[in-house]
Short mmCIF file of C-alpha atoms and ligand atoms in Angstrom, two decimals:
data_model
loop_
_atom_site.label_atom_id
_atom_site.label_comp_id
_atom_site.label_asym_id
_atom_site.label_seq_id
_atom_site.Cartn_x
_atom_site.Cartn_y
_atom_site.Cartn_z
CA MET A 1 45.77 -104.08 36.73
CA ASP A 2 49.46 -102.66 37.20
CA ASP A 3 49.50 -102.21 33.12
CA LEU A 4 46.57 -99.48 33.56
CA ASP A 5 48.74 -97.99 36.59
CA LYS A 6 51.80 -96.51 35.00
CA THR A 7 48.99 -95.31 32.13
CA SER A 8 46.84 -93.51 34.76
CA TYR A 9 46.85 -90.06 34.43
CA GLN A 10 45.57 -87.67 37.46
CA LEU A 11 44.08 -83.64 37.86
CA PRO A 12 47.29 -81.69 39.37
CA GLU A 13 46.86 -80.33 42.57
CA LEU A 14 46.21 -76.84 42.55
CA ASN A 15 47.93 -74.85 45.02
CA TYR A 16 45.42 -72.11 45.37
CA ASP A 17 41.83 -71.91 45.94
CA PHE A 18 39.47 -71.46 42.90
CA ASN A 19 38.70 -67.74 44.15
CA ALA A 20 42.66 -67.20 44.33
CA MET A 21 42.10 -65.55 40.54
CA GLU A 22 39.66 -63.16 41.12
CA PRO A 23 38.94 -60.48 39.38
CA VAL A 24 40.65 -61.26 36.20
CA ILE A 25 39.55 -64.90 36.43
CA SER A 26 35.98 -65.41 38.66
CA ALA A 27 35.50 -68.98 40.71
CA GLU A 28 32.85 -69.99 39.55
CA ILE A 29 35.05 -70.06 36.04
CA MET A 30 37.92 -71.99 37.54
CA GLU A 31 35.93 -74.29 39.63
CA LEU A 32 34.69 -75.50 36.41
CA HIS A 33 37.26 -75.73 33.81
CA TYR A 34 40.17 -77.60 37.22
CA THR A 35 36.44 -80.21 38.04
CA LYS A 36 34.92 -80.54 34.93
CA HIS A 37 36.99 -79.39 31.84
CA HIS A 38 40.50 -80.77 32.43
CA LYS A 39 39.20 -83.73 34.68
CA ALA A 40 37.57 -85.10 31.70
CA TYR A 41 40.44 -84.52 29.90
CA VAL A 42 42.30 -87.47 31.67
CA THR A 43 39.52 -89.01 32.14
CA ASN A 44 39.16 -89.40 28.50
CA LEU A 45 42.74 -89.53 27.92
CA ASN A 46 42.80 -92.58 30.81
CA SER A 47 39.67 -94.56 29.08
CA ALA A 48 41.90 -94.10 25.01
CA LEU A 49 45.07 -95.30 26.49
CA GLU A 50 43.77 -98.12 28.52
CA LYS A 51 41.78 -99.50 24.91
CA TYR A 52 44.79 -97.98 23.05
CA HIS A 53 47.21 -100.90 25.20
CA GLU A 54 44.04 -103.57 24.91
CA ALA A 55 44.26 -102.99 20.97
CA GLU A 56 48.01 -102.70 21.36
CA THR A 57 48.01 -106.67 22.41
CA LYS A 58 45.70 -107.82 19.95
CA ASN A 59 48.17 -106.37 17.16
CA ASP A 60 44.53 -104.01 16.14
CA VAL A 61 46.23 -101.97 14.19
CA ALA A 62 43.46 -100.39 12.95
CA GLN A 63 42.08 -99.39 16.40
CA MET A 64 45.28 -98.17 17.90
CA ILE A 65 45.01 -95.60 14.68
CA ALA A 66 40.68 -94.46 15.03
CA LEU A 67 42.26 -93.54 18.72
CA GLN A 68 44.98 -91.60 18.08
CA ALA A 69 42.72 -88.78 17.63
CA ALA A 70 41.39 -89.11 21.27
CA ILE A 71 45.24 -89.73 22.73
CA LYS A 72 46.09 -86.61 20.55
CA PHE A 73 42.59 -84.09 22.34
CA ASN A 74 42.82 -85.56 25.68
CA GLY A 75 45.89 -85.61 25.95
CA GLY A 76 47.11 -82.15 24.78
CA GLY A 77 44.25 -80.80 26.81
CA HIS A 78 45.83 -82.78 30.15
CA ILE A 79 49.35 -81.23 28.98
CA ASN A 80 48.05 -77.91 28.30
CA HIS A 81 45.85 -77.54 31.47
CA SER A 82 48.77 -78.80 33.56
CA ILE A 83 51.12 -75.82 32.76
CA PHE A 84 48.01 -73.25 32.56
CA TRP A 85 47.33 -73.96 36.33
CA THR A 86 51.07 -72.60 37.40
CA ILE A 87 51.44 -70.54 35.52
CA LEU A 88 48.64 -68.06 37.18
CA THR A 89 49.55 -66.38 40.25
CA PRO A 90 46.76 -63.99 42.71
CA VAL A 91 46.72 -60.62 41.76
CA ALA A 92 48.33 -59.38 45.38
CA LYS A 93 51.57 -61.62 44.55
CA LYS A 94 53.30 -58.84 42.68
CA SER A 95 54.86 -62.07 40.74
CA SER A 96 52.54 -60.57 38.17
CA GLU A 97 54.99 -57.59 36.86
CA GLY A 98 57.13 -59.88 34.47
CA PRO A 99 59.63 -61.74 33.65
CA HIS A 100 63.51 -60.99 35.47
CA GLY A 101 66.98 -62.34 34.64
CA GLU A 102 68.10 -64.06 31.00
CA LEU A 103 64.17 -64.26 30.70
CA ALA A 104 63.83 -61.17 29.99
CA LYS A 105 66.55 -59.99 28.68
CA MET A 106 66.16 -63.36 25.82
CA ILE A 107 62.14 -61.46 25.52
CA ASP A 108 63.56 -58.26 24.84
CA ARG A 109 66.43 -59.10 22.17
CA ASP A 110 63.45 -61.57 20.66
CA PHE A 111 60.44 -59.31 20.80
CA GLY A 112 62.39 -55.86 20.90
CA SER A 113 60.64 -55.33 24.82
CA PHE A 114 58.39 -57.04 27.40
CA ASP A 115 55.25 -54.27 25.69
CA GLN A 116 56.07 -55.89 22.42
CA PHE A 117 56.36 -59.25 23.10
CA LYS A 118 52.54 -58.41 25.35
CA GLU A 119 51.06 -57.34 22.46
CA LYS A 120 52.16 -59.55 19.74
CA LEU A 121 50.90 -62.89 21.83
CA THR A 122 47.66 -61.02 22.73
CA GLN A 123 46.73 -59.90 19.28
CA ALA A 124 47.74 -63.50 18.23
CA SER A 125 46.03 -65.14 20.90
CA ILE A 126 42.97 -62.82 20.30
CA GLY A 127 42.60 -63.66 16.74
CA ILE A 128 42.88 -68.28 17.09
CA GLN A 129 39.82 -68.78 15.17
CA GLY A 130 37.30 -71.35 17.35
CA SER A 131 39.38 -73.09 19.90
CA GLY A 132 43.14 -72.94 20.85
CA TRP A 133 45.83 -71.54 22.51
CA GLY A 134 48.31 -68.60 21.96
CA TRP A 135 51.70 -69.76 23.64
CA LEU A 136 55.45 -68.06 24.36
CA GLY A 137 58.01 -71.17 23.66
CA TYR A 138 61.39 -72.03 23.10
CA ASN A 139 62.79 -72.41 20.39
CA LYS A 140 65.85 -74.82 21.63
CA GLY A 141 67.92 -75.89 18.51
CA GLN A 142 67.58 -72.65 17.01
CA LYS A 143 67.91 -70.37 20.80
CA ARG A 144 65.33 -67.77 20.80
CA LEU A 145 62.03 -67.36 21.94
CA GLU A 146 58.62 -68.18 20.01
CA ILE A 147 54.96 -66.99 20.01
CA ALA A 148 52.77 -69.66 18.54
CA THR A 149 49.20 -70.78 17.97
CA CYS A 150 47.80 -73.92 18.67
CA ALA A 151 44.19 -75.39 17.64
CA ASN A 152 41.92 -77.14 20.02
CA GLN A 153 43.99 -78.78 22.52
CA ASP A 154 47.47 -79.94 19.70
CA PRO A 155 50.04 -79.05 22.14
CA VAL A 156 52.94 -76.36 21.14
CA SER A 157 55.99 -78.84 21.42
CA ALA A 158 54.32 -80.22 18.05
CA GLN A 159 55.77 -77.35 16.32
CA GLY A 160 58.99 -78.23 18.07
CA LEU A 161 58.60 -75.42 21.07
CA ILE A 162 59.65 -75.74 24.82
CA PRO A 163 56.10 -74.25 26.11
CA LEU A 164 56.95 -71.38 28.48
CA MET A 165 53.17 -69.68 29.54
CA GLY A 166 50.12 -69.47 27.51
CA ILE A 167 46.59 -68.80 26.90
CA ASP A 168 44.12 -70.69 26.71
CA VAL A 169 41.24 -69.08 24.41
CA TRP A 170 39.19 -71.62 24.74
CA GLU A 171 35.00 -69.69 25.58
CA HIS A 172 35.23 -72.49 28.63
CA ALA A 173 37.73 -69.87 29.69
CA TYR A 174 36.59 -66.88 30.16
CA TYR A 175 32.80 -66.84 28.28
CA LEU A 176 30.92 -67.47 32.00
CA GLN A 177 32.91 -63.47 32.40
CA TYR A 178 33.15 -61.99 30.08
CA LYS A 179 30.43 -63.70 27.19
CA ASN A 180 31.80 -62.88 23.58
CA VAL A 181 34.70 -60.53 24.47
CA ARG A 182 37.29 -62.62 24.03
CA ALA A 183 39.90 -59.44 23.50
CA ASP A 184 39.22 -58.59 27.33
CA TYR A 185 39.69 -61.57 29.16
CA VAL A 186 43.29 -62.16 26.90
CA LYS A 187 44.18 -58.28 28.38
CA ALA A 188 43.02 -59.18 31.47
CA ILE A 189 45.06 -62.47 32.18
CA TRP A 190 48.20 -60.16 31.61
CA LYS A 191 47.12 -59.27 35.79
CA ILE A 192 47.69 -62.99 37.05
CA PHE A 193 50.90 -64.54 35.12
CA HIS A 194 53.46 -65.96 37.98
CA TRP A 195 56.53 -64.66 36.37
CA ARG A 196 59.09 -66.06 39.27
CA HIS A 197 57.44 -69.33 37.79
CA ILE A 198 57.83 -68.75 34.32
CA ASP A 199 61.36 -66.84 34.54
CA GLU A 200 62.38 -70.94 36.36
CA ARG A 201 60.30 -72.64 33.53
CA PHE A 202 62.56 -70.94 30.58
CA ALA A 203 65.74 -71.76 33.28
CA LYS A 204 64.78 -75.26 32.77
CA ALA A 205 64.02 -75.16 28.93
CA SER A 206 67.63 -73.49 28.51
CA LEU A 207 69.47 -75.97 30.00
CA ALA A 208 67.77 -79.11 29.67
MN1 MN3 B 1 40.75 -75.05 29.53
#
């Protein structure tokens, strides 16, 4: 079972309680989102990878191809949520006032101002049809920041961007609290972004 160990992904630990993001995101949503939704992506990713490796040892290319959709969906879900938990911080922590340093400068350069960037990412995220994510990403080749939207759980790295911060607009992320009003959720989540951590993500992305 050594091969299985190599491909076994796990839920990352949260360094805050499920009620930490209240009142912006309820404890009920956080708990379900983490223990049910993210957990399911991890379980299903491990299962798909296990089947993939079995197919690989049998040279069953058709089966390997058939498993790619499950790997993409659940692998993307695991990647996206693993980032999402780390870019949130309780309102009281005061990390939420905005980016500092090089990231702040680059947001001003590439979007005009923080407020313009915020408005663009907000509108892009609200406008996603169906389930998906809105992202701020770093385009390393062009050395610039870009806003991108992704359908389903597609990782933004597939668009050539290093993910810096993202907004999960799947209904599971807000419906219990905000019902059908995605716009209210997207506007509220700006109160709990962990900009000190996002600053660090940008520093790593720009140096890498
Ligand atoms: Mn989600």
